[in-house]
């Protein structure tokens, strides 16, 4: 394993001010979605510092750039369509957006980071013209094969301007769980402003920093997520790039997310809605524009690590077997920060065939299909994507038939029957 160190001085990716306030230091880990084809690949596996800091000027929480976006997203292991609950969420979004903004056959919907067409497929079914923009060619190919037109490209100002010249100016731009994934956040948000029609709208969804802090969701921190977002920071970034937020919805996805609606700053078609004032008030009450709001998070994260390791060591001593469900990126952050490998957990199972028969980065736990777990009948199933625990326990309810128990580690170690 090769450790790549960063420079000691970092500046905010939005406002360029020096970063001096630590949120949490998670040590060094591999890229969370860099699954290994075999044990030989572990010899040259690279690890990078994973240290989240807070900008005291604009309050953007961020990790440093440790490698290029192409290294992370050029060939991607995450396919959105493998979560039934997420597909249900996206279908409901398309119905709401079509009705709210009168989208039809004369409209254009563009999704940035469109993955395998998981969301745009519902607009296609409704007869609304679409275009996906997705940097991972392997994932984009799945979307195209499923009838979703997709451009293989990284999004930003130049891509947006080219797409407008090619006739893809948008009535609606959707960007789900991607705003956190971009190192040059000004270029990315500037692209939104360029591709929108004069009265077009954009919606961005992202895990809300408020929930991350309250519920110790530190495992959502990994190199692929360059930023950790509050409405406070997002409004500052959007305003600086010619966009105005006019509405905010609070969602349950990913442990608590926001859906932020914005338009061009010169548009007068979209007046402010009550949800905007409500979330502004919540963040102000939490002191998000003060250093105090971010203090003590590192210590709470250390408690999660201590409790999870103690549970696994105790289970091992008692002769109990533990396997993990869900080879999610957040799970890899958890495993690597806690120093967990095959000494404490036997393997991981995952529905995604693209992850099966590989090794998880860092921990090198083998990844199998869920049928392996059902045949093996372990004592405990540690659910790594805790945000999907209800869905996973329903899918794997037969675990209970042999007395198996489900476990989650975040926000606190919990054993569930």
XYZ file of C-alpha atoms in Angstrom:
417
model
C 0.000 0.000 0.000
C 1.323 3.425 -0.958
C 0.563 6.480 1.211
C 0.289 9.750 -0.695
C 0.702 12.838 1.449
C -0.834 16.228 0.790
C 0.560 19.719 1.039
C 0.268 21.316 4.474
C -1.464 24.505 3.347
C -4.984 24.311 1.911
C -7.354 26.957 0.676
C -11.144 26.796 0.398
C -12.294 25.474 -2.974
C -15.007 28.153 -3.129
C -13.722 31.382 -1.568
C -9.973 30.536 -1.555
C -9.462 31.479 2.093
C -6.963 29.378 4.133
C -8.458 26.411 5.982
C -7.485 26.064 9.629
C -10.532 24.566 11.389
C -10.700 20.741 11.575
C -14.031 18.934 11.590
C -12.645 15.380 11.734
C -9.437 13.610 10.746
C -10.124 10.076 9.475
C -6.510 9.179 8.835
C -5.492 7.690 5.489
C -7.738 5.497 3.331
C -7.977 4.261 -0.264
C -10.573 5.736 -2.605
C -13.900 4.425 -1.306
C -15.162 3.094 -4.640
C -11.859 1.615 -5.849
C -12.715 -2.055 -5.485
C -9.850 -4.477 -6.058
C -10.107 -7.293 -8.617
C -7.914 -9.621 -6.551
C -5.371 -9.794 -3.733
C -2.496 -9.005 -6.084
C -3.934 -5.520 -6.677
C -3.643 -4.793 -2.950
C 0.131 -4.601 -3.314
C -0.078 -1.356 -5.289
C -3.217 0.034 -3.640
C -2.878 3.746 -2.878
C -4.146 5.521 0.234
C -4.662 9.221 0.801
C -5.258 11.558 3.762
C -8.942 11.982 4.609
C -9.236 15.136 6.704
C -12.407 17.265 6.676
C -11.994 20.971 7.410
C -14.383 23.910 7.763
C -13.844 27.248 5.999
C -14.248 29.923 8.649
C -15.140 32.467 5.950
C -17.875 30.791 3.846
C -18.543 27.706 6.074
C -18.030 25.157 3.315
C -16.918 21.853 4.849
C -14.484 20.039 2.585
C -11.703 17.523 2.124
C -8.652 18.229 0.047
C -8.121 17.172 -3.563
C -5.883 14.113 -3.422
C -6.271 12.797 -6.960
C -8.015 13.712 -10.219
C -11.769 13.333 -10.832
C -10.926 11.000 -13.723
C -9.242 8.605 -11.280
C -12.400 8.495 -9.168
C -15.201 8.745 -11.716
C -13.715 7.562 -15.017
C -14.868 3.980 -14.348
C -17.448 3.854 -11.593
C -18.709 0.957 -9.477
C -21.883 2.638 -8.201
C -25.111 2.010 -10.117
C -28.141 3.868 -8.760
C -30.750 1.401 -9.989
C -29.902 -1.272 -7.411
C -31.844 0.496 -4.650
C -35.605 0.036 -4.877
C -36.280 2.801 -2.360
C -34.119 5.232 -4.344
C -35.977 4.436 -7.566
C -39.275 5.092 -5.797
C -37.914 8.435 -4.586
C -36.850 9.390 -8.109
C -40.139 8.394 -9.701
C -42.008 10.597 -7.218
C -39.638 13.472 -8.029
C -40.330 13.265 -11.754
C -44.085 13.315 -11.200
C -43.821 16.344 -8.910
C -41.470 18.254 -11.222
C -43.625 17.624 -14.291
C -46.716 18.976 -12.557
C -45.055 21.889 -10.764
C -43.270 23.267 -13.832
C -45.546 22.073 -16.621
C -42.936 19.884 -18.287
C -43.997 18.145 -21.481
C -42.931 17.190 -24.988
C -41.672 20.716 -25.739
C -39.455 20.811 -22.622
C -35.923 19.630 -21.997
C -34.683 17.984 -18.812
C -30.943 17.634 -18.295
C -29.544 15.552 -15.460
C -25.975 16.043 -14.344
C -24.317 12.862 -13.054
C -27.159 10.849 -14.560
C -25.551 7.490 -13.718
C -27.385 4.555 -15.325
C -30.511 6.533 -16.263
C -32.234 5.698 -12.969
C -34.115 9.064 -12.874
C -34.364 10.206 -16.493
C -36.048 6.939 -17.481
C -39.227 8.213 -15.837
C -39.198 11.440 -17.857
C -38.616 9.366 -21.015
C -41.646 7.232 -20.152
C -43.698 10.436 -19.810
C -42.600 11.738 -23.214
C -40.344 14.520 -21.897
C -37.090 14.978 -23.895
C -34.003 14.385 -21.778
C -30.225 14.368 -21.820
C -27.989 12.769 -19.238
C -24.463 14.010 -18.561
C -22.317 11.306 -16.965
C -18.511 11.113 -16.760
C -18.270 7.338 -16.210
C -18.437 5.710 -19.626
C -19.253 2.260 -18.255
C -22.284 3.602 -16.378
C -23.415 5.863 -19.228
C -23.424 2.873 -21.574
C -26.043 1.190 -19.386
C -28.237 4.301 -19.577
C -27.971 4.519 -23.359
C -28.802 0.831 -23.660
C -31.926 1.549 -21.594
C -33.066 4.309 -23.929
C -31.750 7.351 -22.024
C -29.650 9.669 -24.253
C -26.422 10.329 -22.361
C -23.359 12.486 -22.972
C -20.100 11.152 -21.529
C -18.492 14.258 -20.040
C -17.543 16.050 -16.860
C -19.940 18.945 -16.304
C -18.849 22.558 -15.973
C -19.021 25.888 -17.796
C -17.433 24.704 -21.033
C -19.582 21.556 -21.236
C -22.725 23.561 -20.482
C -21.970 26.147 -23.145
C -21.299 23.413 -25.719
C -24.550 21.643 -24.878
C -26.509 24.885 -25.256
C -24.966 25.382 -28.713
C -26.082 21.844 -29.555
C -29.690 22.601 -28.575
C -29.823 21.322 -25.008
C -30.766 24.448 -23.053
C -32.763 23.169 -20.096
C -36.136 23.899 -18.535
C -35.061 21.687 -15.629
C -31.611 20.622 -14.519
C -31.555 17.807 -11.971
C -28.405 17.124 -9.967
C -28.858 14.455 -7.299
C -26.007 13.813 -4.888
C -23.352 15.279 -7.176
C -22.713 18.806 -5.890
C -20.496 17.297 -3.204
C -18.536 15.361 -5.833
C -16.827 18.222 -7.679
C -13.434 19.760 -6.857
C -14.027 22.988 -8.829
C -17.390 23.894 -7.359
C -17.494 27.357 -8.979
C -17.023 25.945 -12.480
C -19.642 23.286 -11.809
C -22.303 25.670 -10.465
C -21.410 28.166 -13.186
C -22.352 25.443 -15.657
C -25.837 25.274 -14.143
C -26.301 28.980 -14.769
C -25.145 28.630 -18.401
C -27.338 25.683 -19.371
C -30.612 26.977 -17.890
C -33.196 28.696 -20.060
C -34.020 32.245 -18.797
C -36.786 30.982 -16.485
C -35.552 27.420 -16.115
C -34.982 25.813 -12.734
C -32.407 23.574 -11.162
C -32.830 21.126 -8.315
C -29.879 19.769 -6.378
C -30.119 17.122 -3.683
C -27.411 16.490 -1.111
C -27.068 15.076 2.400
C -27.637 17.933 4.822
C -24.647 18.833 6.977
C -27.043 19.455 9.866
C -27.934 15.750 10.010
C -24.354 14.663 9.503
C -23.287 16.610 12.573
C -26.269 15.687 14.733
C -26.188 11.968 13.920
C -22.419 11.396 13.622
C -22.693 10.424 9.941
C -18.934 10.650 9.468
C -18.888 7.646 7.141
C -20.375 9.827 4.399
C -16.937 11.458 4.284
C -14.696 10.027 1.579
C -12.444 11.424 -1.144
C -15.179 11.241 -3.759
C -17.179 13.712 -1.638
C -15.096 16.851 -1.873
C -17.668 18.978 0.018
C -20.249 18.566 2.845
C -23.058 20.976 2.354
C -25.262 23.301 4.321
C -27.862 25.627 2.838
C -25.747 28.484 4.181
C -22.751 27.511 2.057
C -24.794 26.505 -0.986
C -26.606 29.843 -1.113
C -23.279 31.664 -1.003
C -21.892 29.539 -3.820
C -25.019 29.862 -5.956
C -25.277 33.635 -5.484
C -21.647 34.085 -6.517
C -22.405 32.171 -9.719
C -25.575 33.955 -10.825
C -28.198 31.692 -9.237
C -30.845 32.366 -6.594
C -32.329 29.731 -4.287
C -36.129 30.044 -4.091
C -37.229 26.859 -2.321
C -35.879 24.058 -0.122
C -37.417 20.674 0.663
C -36.292 18.457 3.535
C -35.940 14.792 2.556
C -35.349 11.563 4.446
C -32.921 10.130 1.877
C -29.293 9.447 2.814
C -29.970 10.011 6.476
C -31.518 13.468 5.927
C -31.071 15.511 2.747
C -32.074 18.819 1.213
C -33.548 19.421 -2.214
C -32.647 22.966 -3.167
C -34.470 24.697 -6.014
C -32.797 27.620 -7.776
C -33.126 29.767 -10.869
C -31.125 32.416 -12.688
C -30.764 35.480 -10.487
C -32.417 37.709 -13.096
C -35.540 35.510 -13.330
C -38.670 36.859 -11.608
C -40.813 33.790 -12.194
C -39.909 31.904 -9.003
C -40.665 33.761 -5.738
C -39.222 32.528 -2.410
C -41.129 29.683 -0.741
C -41.587 28.953 3.000
C -39.173 26.000 2.996
C -36.266 28.341 2.333
C -36.865 30.435 5.435
C -37.426 27.347 7.565
C -34.065 25.704 6.774
C -32.257 29.032 7.059
C -33.725 29.341 10.547
C -32.731 25.790 11.519
C -29.130 26.360 10.491
C -28.974 29.709 12.237
C -30.253 28.077 15.443
C -27.469 25.473 15.119
C -24.903 28.269 14.842
C -23.696 27.234 11.407
C -21.929 30.564 10.882
C -19.822 30.055 14.027
C -16.880 27.784 14.826
C -18.766 26.330 17.805
C -21.211 24.405 15.583
C -18.388 22.162 14.362
C -16.561 21.571 17.647
C -16.501 18.123 19.260
C -17.419 16.123 16.159
C -14.073 14.319 16.028
C -14.503 13.043 19.595
C -17.985 11.685 18.846
C -16.615 9.888 15.787
C -13.942 8.251 17.924
C -16.710 6.909 20.184
C -18.351 5.146 17.219
C -15.017 3.532 16.345
C -14.407 2.384 19.915
C -17.874 0.878 20.314
C -17.876 -0.949 16.970
C -14.451 -2.472 17.528
C -15.419 -3.544 21.047
C -18.538 -5.277 19.721
C -16.633 -7.124 16.985
C -13.837 -8.206 19.328
C -16.401 -9.485 21.837
C -18.306 -11.376 19.135
C -15.076 -13.000 17.986
C -14.185 -14.025 21.540
C -17.626 -15.596 21.925
C -17.198 -17.614 18.735
C -19.824 -15.589 16.886
C -19.490 -14.871 13.169
C -20.130 -11.440 11.662
C -20.629 -10.572 7.995
C -21.460 -7.193 6.490
C -24.239 -6.228 4.116
C -23.762 -3.504 1.509
C -20.419 -2.708 -0.113
C -21.212 0.990 0.015
C -18.601 3.729 -0.055
C -19.727 4.863 3.396
C -19.087 1.341 4.625
C -15.536 1.465 3.329
C -14.913 4.703 5.227
C -16.257 3.065 8.392
C -14.228 -0.120 7.995
C -10.984 1.639 7.201
C -11.256 4.304 9.904
C -12.040 1.601 12.460
C -9.237 -0.664 11.257
C -11.563 -3.584 10.496
C -10.590 -6.407 8.146
C -10.978 -10.146 7.751
C -9.813 -10.662 11.312
C -13.161 -9.378 12.603
C -15.616 -9.667 9.678
C -15.750 -12.632 7.290
C -16.962 -10.896 4.116
C -19.451 -8.403 2.632
C -22.475 -9.179 0.471
C -23.988 -6.795 -2.060
C -26.717 -6.925 -4.713
C -24.579 -5.075 -7.267
C -22.943 -7.682 -9.556
C -20.288 -5.123 -10.506
C -18.956 -5.289 -6.934
C -19.295 -9.033 -6.429
C -16.101 -11.116 -6.739
C -13.954 -8.117 -5.812
C -12.247 -6.992 -2.597
C -13.322 -3.907 -0.662
C -10.685 -1.163 -0.736
C -8.467 -1.027 2.327
C -10.147 -3.740 4.375
C -9.763 -6.278 1.532
C -12.943 -8.025 2.616
C -14.250 -10.264 -0.192
C -17.592 -9.247 -1.675
C -20.174 -11.884 -2.570
C -23.809 -12.074 -3.636
C -26.426 -12.059 -0.825
C -27.129 -15.752 -1.409
C -23.743 -16.475 0.189
C -24.926 -14.968 3.476
C -28.206 -16.887 3.380
C -26.383 -20.174 2.898
C -23.744 -19.358 5.507
C -26.137 -18.296 8.318
C -23.875 -15.962 10.325
C -24.737 -14.763 13.825
C -24.644 -11.047 13.013
C -25.182 -8.963 9.873
C -23.552 -5.529 10.092
C -25.503 -3.198 7.784
C -22.989 -0.732 6.343
C -25.427 1.529 4.396
C -27.415 2.391 7.530
C -29.651 4.731 5.520
C -31.104 1.624 3.822
C -31.395 -0.524 6.941
C -35.175 -0.943 6.744
C -35.034 -1.970 3.084
C -32.148 -4.374 3.749
C -33.774 -5.994 6.794
C -36.943 -6.549 4.743
C -34.939 -8.098 1.893
C -32.972 -10.320 4.278
C -35.728 -11.105 6.787
C -34.894 -14.818 6.644
C -31.780 -13.988 8.702
C -34.083 -13.939 11.715
C -35.172 -17.548 11.021
C -31.873 -18.921 12.335
C -31.603 -16.351 15.151
C -29.344 -13.979 13.251
C -29.270 -10.340 14.376
C -28.790 -7.110 12.435
C -26.328 -4.453 13.604
C -25.674 -0.808 12.678
C -22.775 1.293 13.954
C -23.964 4.823 13.093
C -24.965 6.977 14.924
C -24.402 4.482 17.743
C -23.820 0.735 17.999
C -27.268 -0.887 17.866
C -28.152 -4.588 17.700
C -31.594 -5.276 16.225
C -33.442 -8.583 16.152
